[in-house]
Short mmCIF file of C-alpha atoms in Angstrom, two decimals:
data_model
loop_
_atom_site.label_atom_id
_atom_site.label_comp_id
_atom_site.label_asym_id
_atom_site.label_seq_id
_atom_site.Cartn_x
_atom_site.Cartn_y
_atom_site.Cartn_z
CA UNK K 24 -172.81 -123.27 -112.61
CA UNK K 25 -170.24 -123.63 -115.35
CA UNK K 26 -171.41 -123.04 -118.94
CA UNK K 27 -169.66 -124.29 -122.07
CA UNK K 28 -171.02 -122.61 -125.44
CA UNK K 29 -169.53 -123.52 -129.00
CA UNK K 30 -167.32 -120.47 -130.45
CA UNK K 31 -169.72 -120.43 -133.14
CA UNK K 32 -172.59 -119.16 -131.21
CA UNK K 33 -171.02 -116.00 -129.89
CA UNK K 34 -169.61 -115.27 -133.70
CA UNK K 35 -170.97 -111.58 -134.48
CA UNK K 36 -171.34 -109.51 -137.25
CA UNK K 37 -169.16 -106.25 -138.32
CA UNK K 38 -167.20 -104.62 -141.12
CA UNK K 39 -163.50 -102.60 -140.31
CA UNK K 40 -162.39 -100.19 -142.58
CA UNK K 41 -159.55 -98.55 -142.31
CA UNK K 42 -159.11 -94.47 -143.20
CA UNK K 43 -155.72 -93.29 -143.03
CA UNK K 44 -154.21 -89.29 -142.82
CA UNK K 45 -151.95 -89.51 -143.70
CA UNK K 46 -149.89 -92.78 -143.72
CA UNK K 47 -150.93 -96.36 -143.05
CA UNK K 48 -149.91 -98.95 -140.44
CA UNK K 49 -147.43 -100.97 -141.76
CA UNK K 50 -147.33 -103.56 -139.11
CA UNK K 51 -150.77 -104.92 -138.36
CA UNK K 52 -151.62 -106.41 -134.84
CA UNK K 53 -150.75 -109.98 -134.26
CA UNK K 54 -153.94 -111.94 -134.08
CA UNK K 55 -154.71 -113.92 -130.91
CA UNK K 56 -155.43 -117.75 -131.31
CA UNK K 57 -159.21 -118.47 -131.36
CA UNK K 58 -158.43 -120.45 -127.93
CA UNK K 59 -157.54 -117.54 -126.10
CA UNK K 60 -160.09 -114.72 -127.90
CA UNK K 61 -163.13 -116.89 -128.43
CA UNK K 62 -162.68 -119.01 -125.88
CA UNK K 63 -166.49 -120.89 -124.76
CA UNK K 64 -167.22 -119.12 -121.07
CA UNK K 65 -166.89 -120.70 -118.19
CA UNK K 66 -168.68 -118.88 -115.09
CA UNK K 67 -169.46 -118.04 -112.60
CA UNK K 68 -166.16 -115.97 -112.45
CA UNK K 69 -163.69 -117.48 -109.90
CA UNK K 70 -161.22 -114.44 -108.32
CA UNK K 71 -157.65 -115.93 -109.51
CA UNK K 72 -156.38 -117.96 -105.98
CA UNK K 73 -153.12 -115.70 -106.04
CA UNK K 74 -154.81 -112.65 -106.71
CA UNK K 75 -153.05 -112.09 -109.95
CA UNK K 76 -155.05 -111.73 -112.98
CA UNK K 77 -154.03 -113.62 -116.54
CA UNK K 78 -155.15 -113.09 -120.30
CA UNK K 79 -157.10 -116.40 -120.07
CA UNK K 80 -158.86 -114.75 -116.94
CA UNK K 81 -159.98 -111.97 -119.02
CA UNK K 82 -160.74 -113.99 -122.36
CA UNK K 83 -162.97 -115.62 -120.62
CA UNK K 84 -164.64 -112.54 -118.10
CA UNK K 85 -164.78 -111.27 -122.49
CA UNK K 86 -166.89 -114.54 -123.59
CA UNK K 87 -168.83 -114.53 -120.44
CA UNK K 88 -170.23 -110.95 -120.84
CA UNK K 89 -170.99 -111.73 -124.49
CA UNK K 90 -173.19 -115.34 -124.10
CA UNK K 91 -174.87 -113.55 -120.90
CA UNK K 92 -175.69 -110.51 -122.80
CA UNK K 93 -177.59 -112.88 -125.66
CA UNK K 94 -178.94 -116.02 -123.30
CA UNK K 95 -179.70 -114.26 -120.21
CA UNK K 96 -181.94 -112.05 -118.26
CA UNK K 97 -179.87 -109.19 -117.08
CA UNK K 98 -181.08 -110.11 -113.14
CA UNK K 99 -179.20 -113.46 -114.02
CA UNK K 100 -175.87 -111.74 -114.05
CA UNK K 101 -174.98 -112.10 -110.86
CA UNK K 102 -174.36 -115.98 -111.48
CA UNK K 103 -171.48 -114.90 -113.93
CA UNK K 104 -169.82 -112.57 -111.84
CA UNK K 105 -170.97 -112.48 -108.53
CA UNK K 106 -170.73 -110.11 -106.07
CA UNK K 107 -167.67 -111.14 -104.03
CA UNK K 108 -165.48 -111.17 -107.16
CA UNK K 109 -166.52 -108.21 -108.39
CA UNK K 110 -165.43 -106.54 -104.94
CA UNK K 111 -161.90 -107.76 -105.32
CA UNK K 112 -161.49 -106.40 -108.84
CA UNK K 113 -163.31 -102.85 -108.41
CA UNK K 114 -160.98 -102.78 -105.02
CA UNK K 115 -157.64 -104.05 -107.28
CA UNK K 116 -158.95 -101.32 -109.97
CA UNK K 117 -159.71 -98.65 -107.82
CA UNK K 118 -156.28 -98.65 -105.70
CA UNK K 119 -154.37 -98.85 -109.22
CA UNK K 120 -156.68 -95.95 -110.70
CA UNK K 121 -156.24 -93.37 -107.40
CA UNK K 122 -152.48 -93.37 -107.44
CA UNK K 123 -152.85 -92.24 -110.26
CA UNK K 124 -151.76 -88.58 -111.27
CA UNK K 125 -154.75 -86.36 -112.96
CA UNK K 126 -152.84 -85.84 -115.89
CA UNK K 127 -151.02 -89.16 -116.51
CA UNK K 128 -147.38 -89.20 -118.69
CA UNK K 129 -147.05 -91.95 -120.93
CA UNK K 130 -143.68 -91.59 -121.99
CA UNK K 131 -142.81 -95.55 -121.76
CA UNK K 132 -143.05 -95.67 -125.93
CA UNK K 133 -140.13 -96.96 -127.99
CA UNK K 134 -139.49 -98.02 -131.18
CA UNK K 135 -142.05 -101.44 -131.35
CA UNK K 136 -144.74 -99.71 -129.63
CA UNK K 137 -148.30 -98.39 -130.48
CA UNK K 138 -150.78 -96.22 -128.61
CA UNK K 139 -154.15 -97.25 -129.47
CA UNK K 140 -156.87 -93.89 -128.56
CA UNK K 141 -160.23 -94.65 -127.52
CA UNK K 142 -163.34 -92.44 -127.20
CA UNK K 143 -166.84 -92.53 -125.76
CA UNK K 144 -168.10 -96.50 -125.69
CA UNK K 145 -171.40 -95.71 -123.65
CA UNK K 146 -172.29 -99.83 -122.78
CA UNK K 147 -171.96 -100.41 -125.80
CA UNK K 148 -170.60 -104.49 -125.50
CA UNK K 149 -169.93 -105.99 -128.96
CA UNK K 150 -168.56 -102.79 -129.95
CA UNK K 151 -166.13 -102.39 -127.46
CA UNK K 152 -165.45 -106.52 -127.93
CA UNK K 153 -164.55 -106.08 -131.61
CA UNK K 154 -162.70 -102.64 -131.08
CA UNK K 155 -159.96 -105.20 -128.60
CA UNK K 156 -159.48 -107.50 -131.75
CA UNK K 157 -159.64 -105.22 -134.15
CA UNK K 158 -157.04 -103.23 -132.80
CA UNK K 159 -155.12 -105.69 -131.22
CA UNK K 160 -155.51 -106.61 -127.31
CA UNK K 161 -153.54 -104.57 -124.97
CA UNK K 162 -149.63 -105.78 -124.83
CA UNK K 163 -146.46 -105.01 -123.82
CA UNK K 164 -145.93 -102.95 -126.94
CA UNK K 165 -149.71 -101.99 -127.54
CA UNK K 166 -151.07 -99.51 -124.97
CA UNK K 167 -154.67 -98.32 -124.94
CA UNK K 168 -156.28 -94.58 -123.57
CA UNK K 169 -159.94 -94.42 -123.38
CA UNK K 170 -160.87 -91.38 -123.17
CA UNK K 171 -163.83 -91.94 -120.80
CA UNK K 172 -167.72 -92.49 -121.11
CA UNK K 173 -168.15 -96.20 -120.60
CA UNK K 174 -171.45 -96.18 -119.06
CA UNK K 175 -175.02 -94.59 -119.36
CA UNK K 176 -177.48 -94.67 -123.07
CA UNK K 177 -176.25 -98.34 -123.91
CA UNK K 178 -177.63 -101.66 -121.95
CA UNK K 179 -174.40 -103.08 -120.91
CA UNK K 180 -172.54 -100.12 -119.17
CA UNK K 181 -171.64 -102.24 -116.30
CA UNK K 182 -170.25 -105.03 -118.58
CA UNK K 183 -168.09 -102.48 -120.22
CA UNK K 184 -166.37 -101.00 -117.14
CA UNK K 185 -166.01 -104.03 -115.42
CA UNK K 186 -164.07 -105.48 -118.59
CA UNK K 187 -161.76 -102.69 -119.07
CA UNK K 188 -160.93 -102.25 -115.10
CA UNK K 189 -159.81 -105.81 -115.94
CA UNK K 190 -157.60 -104.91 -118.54
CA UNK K 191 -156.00 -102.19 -116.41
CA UNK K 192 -155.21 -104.76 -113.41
CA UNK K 193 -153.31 -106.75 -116.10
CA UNK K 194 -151.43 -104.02 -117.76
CA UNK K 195 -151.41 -101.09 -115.08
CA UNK K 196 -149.40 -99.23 -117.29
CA UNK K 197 -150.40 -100.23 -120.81
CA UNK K 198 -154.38 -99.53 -120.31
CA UNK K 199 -155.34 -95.94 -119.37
CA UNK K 200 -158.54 -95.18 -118.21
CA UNK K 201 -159.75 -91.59 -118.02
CA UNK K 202 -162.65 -90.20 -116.54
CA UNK K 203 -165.79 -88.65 -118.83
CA UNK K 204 -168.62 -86.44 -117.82
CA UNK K 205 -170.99 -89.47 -117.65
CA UNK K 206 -168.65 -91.60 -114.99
CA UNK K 207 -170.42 -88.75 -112.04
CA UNK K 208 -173.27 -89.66 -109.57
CA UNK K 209 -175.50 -87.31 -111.57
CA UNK K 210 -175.47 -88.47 -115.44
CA UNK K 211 -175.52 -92.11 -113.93
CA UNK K 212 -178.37 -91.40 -112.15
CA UNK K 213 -180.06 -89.91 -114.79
CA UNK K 214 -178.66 -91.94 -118.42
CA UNK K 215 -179.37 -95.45 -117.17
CA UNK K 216 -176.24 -96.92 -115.09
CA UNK K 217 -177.68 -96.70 -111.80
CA UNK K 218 -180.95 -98.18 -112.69
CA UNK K 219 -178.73 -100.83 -114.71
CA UNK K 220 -176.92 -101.88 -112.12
CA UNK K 221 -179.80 -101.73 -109.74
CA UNK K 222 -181.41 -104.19 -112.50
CA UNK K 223 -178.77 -106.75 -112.80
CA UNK K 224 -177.87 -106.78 -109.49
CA UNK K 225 -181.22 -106.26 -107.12
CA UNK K 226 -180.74 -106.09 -103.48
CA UNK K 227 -176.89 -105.95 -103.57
CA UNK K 228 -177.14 -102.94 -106.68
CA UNK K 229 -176.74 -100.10 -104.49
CA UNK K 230 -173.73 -102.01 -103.13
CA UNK K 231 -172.51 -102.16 -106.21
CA UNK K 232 -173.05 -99.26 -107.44
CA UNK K 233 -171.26 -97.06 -104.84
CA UNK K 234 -168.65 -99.26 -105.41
CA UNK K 235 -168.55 -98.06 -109.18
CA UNK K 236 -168.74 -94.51 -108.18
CA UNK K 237 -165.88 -94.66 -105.90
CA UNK K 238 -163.49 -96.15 -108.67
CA UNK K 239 -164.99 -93.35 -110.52
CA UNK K 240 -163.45 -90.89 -108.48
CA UNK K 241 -160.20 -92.61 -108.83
CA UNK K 242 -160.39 -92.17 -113.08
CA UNK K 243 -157.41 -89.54 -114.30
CA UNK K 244 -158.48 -86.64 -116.38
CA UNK K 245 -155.88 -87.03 -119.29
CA UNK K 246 -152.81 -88.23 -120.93
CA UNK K 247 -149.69 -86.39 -122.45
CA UNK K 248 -148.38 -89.51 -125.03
CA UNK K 249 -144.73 -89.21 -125.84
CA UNK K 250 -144.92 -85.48 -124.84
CA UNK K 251 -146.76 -84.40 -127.92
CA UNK K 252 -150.08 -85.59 -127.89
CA UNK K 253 -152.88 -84.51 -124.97
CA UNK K 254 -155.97 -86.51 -124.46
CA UNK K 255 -158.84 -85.57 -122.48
CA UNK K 256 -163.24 -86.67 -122.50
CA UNK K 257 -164.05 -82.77 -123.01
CA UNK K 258 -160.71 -81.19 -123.74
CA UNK K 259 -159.34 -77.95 -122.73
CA UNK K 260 -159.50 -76.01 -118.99
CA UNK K 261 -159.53 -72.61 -117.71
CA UNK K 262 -156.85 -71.00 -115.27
CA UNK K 263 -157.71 -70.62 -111.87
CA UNK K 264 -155.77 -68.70 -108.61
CA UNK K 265 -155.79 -70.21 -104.97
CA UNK K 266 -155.40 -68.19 -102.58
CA UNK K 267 -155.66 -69.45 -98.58
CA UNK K 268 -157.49 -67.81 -96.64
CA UNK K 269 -156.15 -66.76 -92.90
CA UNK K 270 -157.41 -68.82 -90.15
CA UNK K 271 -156.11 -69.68 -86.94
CA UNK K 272 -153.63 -72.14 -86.31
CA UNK K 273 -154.79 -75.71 -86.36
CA UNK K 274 -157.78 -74.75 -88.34
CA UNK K 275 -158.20 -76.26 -91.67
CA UNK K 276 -157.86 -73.24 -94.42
CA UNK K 277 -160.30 -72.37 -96.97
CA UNK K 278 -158.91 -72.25 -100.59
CA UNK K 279 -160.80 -68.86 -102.65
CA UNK K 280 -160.80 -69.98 -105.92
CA UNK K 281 -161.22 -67.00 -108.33
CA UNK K 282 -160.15 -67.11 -112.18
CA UNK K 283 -157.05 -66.18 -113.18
CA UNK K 284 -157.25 -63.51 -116.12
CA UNK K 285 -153.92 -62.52 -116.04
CA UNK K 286 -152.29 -62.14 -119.52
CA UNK K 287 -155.79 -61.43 -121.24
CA UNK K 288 -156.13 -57.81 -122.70
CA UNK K 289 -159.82 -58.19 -122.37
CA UNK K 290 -160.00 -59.53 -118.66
CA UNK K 291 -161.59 -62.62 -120.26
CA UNK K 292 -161.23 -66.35 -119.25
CA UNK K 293 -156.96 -67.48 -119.77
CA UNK K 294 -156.14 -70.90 -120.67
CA UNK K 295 -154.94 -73.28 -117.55
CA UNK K 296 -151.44 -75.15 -117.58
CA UNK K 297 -150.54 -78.74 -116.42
CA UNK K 298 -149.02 -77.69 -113.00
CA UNK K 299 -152.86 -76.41 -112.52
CA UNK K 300 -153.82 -79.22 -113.82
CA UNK K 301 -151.94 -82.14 -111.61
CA UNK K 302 -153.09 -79.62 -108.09
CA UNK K 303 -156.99 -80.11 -109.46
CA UNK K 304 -159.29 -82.00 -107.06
CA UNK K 305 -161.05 -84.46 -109.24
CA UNK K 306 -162.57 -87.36 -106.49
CA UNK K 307 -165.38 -84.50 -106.56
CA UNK K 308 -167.89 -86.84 -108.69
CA UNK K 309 -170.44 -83.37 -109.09
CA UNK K 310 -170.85 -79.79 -108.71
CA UNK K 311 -170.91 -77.79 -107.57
CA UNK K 312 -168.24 -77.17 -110.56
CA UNK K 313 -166.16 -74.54 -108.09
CA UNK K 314 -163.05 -74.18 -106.55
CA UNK K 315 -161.13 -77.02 -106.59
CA UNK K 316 -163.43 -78.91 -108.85
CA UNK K 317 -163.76 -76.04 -111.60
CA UNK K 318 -161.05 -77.68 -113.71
CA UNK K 319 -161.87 -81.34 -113.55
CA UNK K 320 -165.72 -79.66 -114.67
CA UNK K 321 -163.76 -77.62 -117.97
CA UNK K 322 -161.56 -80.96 -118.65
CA UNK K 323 -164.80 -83.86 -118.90
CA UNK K 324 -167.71 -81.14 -120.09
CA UNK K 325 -165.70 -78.03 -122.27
CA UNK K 326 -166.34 -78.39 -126.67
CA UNK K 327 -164.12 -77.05 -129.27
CA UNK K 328 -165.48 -73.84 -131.33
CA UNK K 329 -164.92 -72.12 -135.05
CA UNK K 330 -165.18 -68.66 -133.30
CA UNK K 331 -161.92 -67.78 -131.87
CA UNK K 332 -161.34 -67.38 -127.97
CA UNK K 333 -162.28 -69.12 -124.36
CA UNK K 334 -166.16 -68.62 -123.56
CA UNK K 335 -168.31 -70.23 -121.00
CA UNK K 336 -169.91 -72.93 -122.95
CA UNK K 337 -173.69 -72.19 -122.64
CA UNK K 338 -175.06 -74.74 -125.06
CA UNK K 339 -174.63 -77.41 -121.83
CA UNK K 340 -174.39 -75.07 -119.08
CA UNK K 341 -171.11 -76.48 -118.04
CA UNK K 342 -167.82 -75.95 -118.97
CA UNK K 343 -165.65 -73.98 -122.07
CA UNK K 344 -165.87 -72.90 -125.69
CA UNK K 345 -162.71 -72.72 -127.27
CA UNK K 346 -161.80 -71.52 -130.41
CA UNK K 347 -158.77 -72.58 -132.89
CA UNK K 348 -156.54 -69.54 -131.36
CA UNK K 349 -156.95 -71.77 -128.04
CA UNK K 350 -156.00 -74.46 -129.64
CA UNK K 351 -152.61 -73.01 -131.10
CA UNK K 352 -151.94 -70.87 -127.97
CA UNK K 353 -152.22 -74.43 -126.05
CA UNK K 354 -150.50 -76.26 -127.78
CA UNK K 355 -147.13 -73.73 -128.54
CA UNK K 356 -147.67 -73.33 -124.96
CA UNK K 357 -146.62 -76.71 -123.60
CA UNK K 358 -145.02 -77.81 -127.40
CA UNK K 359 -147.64 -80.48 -128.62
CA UNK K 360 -148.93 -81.67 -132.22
CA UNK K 361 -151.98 -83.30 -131.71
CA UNK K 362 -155.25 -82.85 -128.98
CA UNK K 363 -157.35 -85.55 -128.93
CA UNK K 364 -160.95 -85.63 -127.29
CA UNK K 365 -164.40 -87.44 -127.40
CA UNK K 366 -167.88 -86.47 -125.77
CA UNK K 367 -169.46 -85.19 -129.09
CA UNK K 368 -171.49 -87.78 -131.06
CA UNK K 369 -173.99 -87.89 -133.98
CA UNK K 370 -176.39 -85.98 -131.62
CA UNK K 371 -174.41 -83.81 -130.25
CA UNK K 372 -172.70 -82.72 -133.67
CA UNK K 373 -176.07 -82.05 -135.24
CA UNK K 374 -176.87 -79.25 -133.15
CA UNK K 375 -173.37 -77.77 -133.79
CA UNK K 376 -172.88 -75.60 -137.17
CA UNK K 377 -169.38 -75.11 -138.70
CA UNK K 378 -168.30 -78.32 -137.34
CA UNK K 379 -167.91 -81.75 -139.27
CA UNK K 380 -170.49 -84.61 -138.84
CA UNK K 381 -169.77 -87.73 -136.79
CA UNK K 382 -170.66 -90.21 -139.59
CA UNK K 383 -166.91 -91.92 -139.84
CA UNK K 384 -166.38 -91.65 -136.26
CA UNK K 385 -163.73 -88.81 -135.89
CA UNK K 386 -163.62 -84.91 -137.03
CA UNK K 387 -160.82 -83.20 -137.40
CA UNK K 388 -161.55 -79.74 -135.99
CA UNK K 389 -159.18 -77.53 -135.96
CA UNK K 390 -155.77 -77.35 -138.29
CA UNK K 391 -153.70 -75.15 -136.42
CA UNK K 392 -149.47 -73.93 -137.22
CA UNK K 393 -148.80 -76.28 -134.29
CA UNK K 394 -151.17 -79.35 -134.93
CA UNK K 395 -154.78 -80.68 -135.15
CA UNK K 396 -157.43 -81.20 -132.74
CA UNK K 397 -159.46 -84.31 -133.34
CA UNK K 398 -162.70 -84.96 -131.97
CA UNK K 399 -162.92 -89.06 -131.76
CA UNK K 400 -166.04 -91.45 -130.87
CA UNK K 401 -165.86 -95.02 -130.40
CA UNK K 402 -169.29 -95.84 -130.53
CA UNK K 403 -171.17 -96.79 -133.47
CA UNK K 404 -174.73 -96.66 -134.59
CA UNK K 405 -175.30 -94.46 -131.63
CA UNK K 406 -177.49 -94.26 -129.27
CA UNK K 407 -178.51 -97.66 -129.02
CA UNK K 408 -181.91 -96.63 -127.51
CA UNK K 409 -183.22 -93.97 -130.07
CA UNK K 410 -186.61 -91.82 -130.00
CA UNK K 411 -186.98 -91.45 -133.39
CA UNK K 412 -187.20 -94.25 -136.18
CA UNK K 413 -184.41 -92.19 -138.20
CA UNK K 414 -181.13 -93.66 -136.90
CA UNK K 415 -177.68 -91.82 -137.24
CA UNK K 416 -176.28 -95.46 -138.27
CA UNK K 417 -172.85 -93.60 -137.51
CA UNK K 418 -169.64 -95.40 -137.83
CA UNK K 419 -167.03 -95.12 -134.94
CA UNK K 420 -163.34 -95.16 -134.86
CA UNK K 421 -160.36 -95.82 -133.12
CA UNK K 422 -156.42 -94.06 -133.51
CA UNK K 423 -153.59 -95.61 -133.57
CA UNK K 424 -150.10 -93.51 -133.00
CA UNK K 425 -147.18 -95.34 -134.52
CA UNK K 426 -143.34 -94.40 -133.62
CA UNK K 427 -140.98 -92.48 -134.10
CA UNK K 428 -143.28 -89.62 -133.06
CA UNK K 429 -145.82 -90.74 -131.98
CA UNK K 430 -148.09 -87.60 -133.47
CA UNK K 431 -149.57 -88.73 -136.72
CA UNK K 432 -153.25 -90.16 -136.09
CA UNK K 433 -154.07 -93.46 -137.98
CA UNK K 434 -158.11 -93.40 -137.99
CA UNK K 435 -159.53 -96.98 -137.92
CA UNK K 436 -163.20 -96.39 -138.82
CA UNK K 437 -165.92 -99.29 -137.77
CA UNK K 438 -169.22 -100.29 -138.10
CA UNK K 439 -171.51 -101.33 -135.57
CA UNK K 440 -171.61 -105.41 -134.71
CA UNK K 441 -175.23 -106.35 -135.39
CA UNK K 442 -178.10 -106.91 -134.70
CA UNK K 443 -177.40 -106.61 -131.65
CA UNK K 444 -178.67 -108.86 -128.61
CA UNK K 445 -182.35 -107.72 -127.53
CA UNK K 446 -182.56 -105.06 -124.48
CA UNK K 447 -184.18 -102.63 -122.85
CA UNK K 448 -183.33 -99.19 -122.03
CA UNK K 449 -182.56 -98.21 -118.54
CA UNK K 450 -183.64 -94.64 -119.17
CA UNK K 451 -186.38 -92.94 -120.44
CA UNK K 452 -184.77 -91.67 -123.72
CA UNK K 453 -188.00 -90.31 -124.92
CA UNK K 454 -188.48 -87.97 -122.53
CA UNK K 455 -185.26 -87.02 -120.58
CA UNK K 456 -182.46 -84.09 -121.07
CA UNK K 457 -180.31 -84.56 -123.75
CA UNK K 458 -176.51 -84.07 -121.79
CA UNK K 459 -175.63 -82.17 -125.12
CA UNK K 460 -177.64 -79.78 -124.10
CA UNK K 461 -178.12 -77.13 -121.41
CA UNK K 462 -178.46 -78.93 -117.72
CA UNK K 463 -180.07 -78.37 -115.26
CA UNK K 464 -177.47 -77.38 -112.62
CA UNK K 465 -179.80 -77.09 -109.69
CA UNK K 466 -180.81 -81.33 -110.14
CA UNK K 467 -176.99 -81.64 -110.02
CA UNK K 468 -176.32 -80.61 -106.91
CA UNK K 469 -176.21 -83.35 -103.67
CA UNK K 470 -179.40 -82.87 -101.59
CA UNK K 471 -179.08 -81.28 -98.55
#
C-alpha cells in the first residue's frame, strides 16, 4: 500500500514563544525545505536495502505517523510500519543504546554547536513533531537529550519511541536518549503502553512489546554536557557500599548493598558520585529498587525539595527528597553549573507547595552559589486524557545550551498543536494511581 497525501492536509496548529534567562539565541536553526520536513508519506515503511538509515527515511517514518494518527484506526498501523521493520530498527536501536555508559559524556561540543534538552513527551505525537522543527532537527552541530518518559498517558507512545530510536540510529552520537520512570514493565503496564501496543498491533503486540522493554533496558540514566551541566528523568542518587560476600571458589558472589552514610554527622542518607553511578545496574526494568538497582530507582523516581537535606521521598514511595544544600554540595562536588531534570508536570506540581507551577513548561528550583536546578517538561496541555473538565492547558518547553559554555539555559516555551487527532485512552485515567503519588510497591514487584 503506498499512500500519497497533499502537505496541506497534515498542516497543524501551534504557537512558539520564546522566554529567554538570560540571553537569547542569536543564531536560529536553519529551516529544512518543505520536501524533506513535510514530505506526503509513503508506507508501508521499507527497512533501507543497506541497512543504513537517511533523513528522507525518517521524514517520511515523521509524515507517516502523523496521516496514520488522523486517517487511521490504530489496529491499521501495522500497514505503515510493519512488524519485520520494526524488528530491525528496535534491534539497530537497542545494540546502539546498551553500549552505552549509564551516565553518558557529551563532551563532542565546539564552537558551532547546540545542545537542545528535552523532557517528559508521554505519546504525545504533534508535540514532539513540532518540538523537531521548532528547534531544529538533530545535526551535526545540533545534538538533542531527552530526558526520558516517551510513553504511557498520551495515545501515541509507541509512535513517539519508535521515531526518536530513529533519530538515534542516524546520529548515534548527536541524539541521547535517557531512560524515565515510565520506560519500566510496571508504569507501562499500568499508564497505557502495553495495552497500546497490544491495540495497534494485536496478535504480534506482545511481540512487540517485549521488544520495547528490552531497548528499555538499554536507555542511559544521564548526561554530563560539556562537563558542567547533568541531566537526569528524576535527578539526584544516594550513595551506596558493595561489599562481596565470601563464597567458595567458582561460585557466583553475592553483592550486600547497604547505604553508605559516611561523611554525614547525622548518619543520614550521603549523596552518590559518578564512579557509583557508571558501576549501577540499570537493565533491572523494576524493583525491587535494592542493591544494584537502588541507584537507577533514586536517578528516574527522586524530586527536588525547599527543605534542606537527602530524605526518602514518601510522597511516591520511591526514591529521594533533596533539598537546595544537595543541590550545592552536588554540584561543588563534581564542579557543575546547571542540573537539569523532568518527571514533574502540571499534576504533579500541584500537589507540591513552595515549588513553582508548570504553566510555561520549566521551573527553576533551586538558585544555588554554584548554579540552578531546572525542572523541564516537554509536554503541553498535559495529560491528554484528563478526569476532570478543568484542563491545566500548560505550555511546555524545550532548552537550548549555546557555546562557549555551554551552561546558560535558553527556555523555548510552546503551546500545544491542536485539536488534536481523535483517540482513546489506553488507561483508565479515571480511576487508576496517579505515579505522582505514593505506589503501591507490592503491584511492582514480578510475580512469583
Amino acid at each position: 500500500m503506498h499512500t500519497n497525501l497533499d502537505s496541506s492536509a497534515t498542516a497543524t496548529t501551534a504557537a512558539a514563544t520564546s522566554v529567554t534567562t538570560p540571553s537569547t539565541s542569536n543564531s536560529p536553526p536553519p529551516v529544512l525545505s518543505p520536501s524533506q520536513s513535510n514530505q506526503s508519506p509513503k508506507f508501508p515503511i521499507q527497512w533501507p536495502e543497506n541497512g543504513t538509515l537517511t533523513l528522507n527515511w525518517i521524514f517520511n517514518l515523521m509524515s507517516s505517523f502523523d496521516y496514520s494518527s488522523r486517517n487511521l484506526l490504530p489496529s491499521e498501523l501495522p500497514t505503515v510500519l510493519p512488524v519485520p521493520v520494526f524488528d530491525k530498527l528496535i534491534l539497530c536501536g537497542s545494540k546502539i543504546l546498551h553500549k552505552e555508559p549509564n551516565c553518558v559524556k557529551i563532551d563532542d561540543v565546539g564552537e558551532n554547536s547546540t545542545v537542545v534538552v528535552v523532557g517528559d513527551v508521554h505519546g504525545q505525537l504533534h508535540d514532539v513533531l513540532f518540538l523537531l522543527k521548532d528547534a531544529g532537527y538533530p545535526s551535526d552541530d545540533r545534538i538533542f537529550v531527552f530526558n526520558g518518559d516517551y510513553v504511557d498517558r498520551g495515545a501515541w507512545g509507541f509512535e513517539t519511541y519508535v521515531l526518536l530510536l530513529a533519530w538515534k540510529i542516524l546520529f548515534p552520537n548527536k541524539v541521547f536518549l535517557l531512560r524515565g520512570n515510565h520506560e519500566s514493565r510496571y508504569c507501562t503496564s499500568v499508564y497505557g503502553f502495553e495495552k497500546e501496543v497490544m491495540s495497534k498491533y494485536g496478535d504480534q503486540g506482545k511481540h512487540v512489546y517485549r521488544k520495547c522493554l528490552g531497548c528499555f533496558e538499554g536507555l542511559p540514566l544521564a548526561t554530563v554536557i560539556a562537563g558542567r551541566v547533568y541531566t537526569a528523568h528524576g535527578g539526584l542518587f544516594r550513595s551506596v557500599t558493595a561489599n562481596p560476600s565470601r563464597k567458595a571458589k567458582g561460585k557466583k558472589r553475592n553483592r550486600k548493598i547497604s547505604v553508605n552514610s559516611e561523611g554525614d554527622v547525622d548518619g543520614k542518607l550521603s549523596l552518590g558520585s559518578f564512579e557509583e553511578l557508571s558501576k549501577a545496574r540499570r537493565a533491572v526494568l523494576d524493583p525491587p529498587w535494592q542493591g544494584a538497582n537502588l541507584i537507577p530507582g533514586d536517578v528516574l523516581w527522586s524530586d527536588p525539595s525547599m527543605n534542606p537535606g537527602l530524605s526518602p521521598n514518601s510522597e511516591r514511595g520511591i526514591g529521594l527528597l533533596w533539598g537546595p544544600d544537595c543541590t550545592e554540595s552536588f554540584m561543588k562536588k563534581f564542579d557543575l553549573k546547571l542540573i537539569i531534570r523532568s518527571h514533574e508536570g502540571p499534576d504533579a506540581r500541584e500537589k507540591r507547595p513552595g515549588l513553582g507551577g508548570m504553566d510555561q513548561g520549566y521551573t527553576i528550583d533551586h538558585v544555588v552559589e554554584s548554579g540552578k536546578l531546572i525542572t523541564l517538561f516537554s509536554a503541553p496541555d498535559y495529560p491528554q486524557f484528563q478526569a476532570t473538565e478543568e484542563r491545566y492547558k500548560n505550555k511546555a518547553a524545550y532548552i537550548v545550551l549555546e557555546p562557549p559554555n555551554f551552561d546558560t539555559p535558553v527556555f523555548h516555551s510552546f503551546e500545544a498543536v491542536l485539536p488534536r487527532p481523535k483517540a482513546h485512552p489506553y488507561y483508565d485515567f479515571e480511576d487508576v494511581i496517579d505515579s505522582d503519588e505514593e505506589l503501591d510497591l507490592a503491584a511492582m514487584l514480578p510475580a512469583p
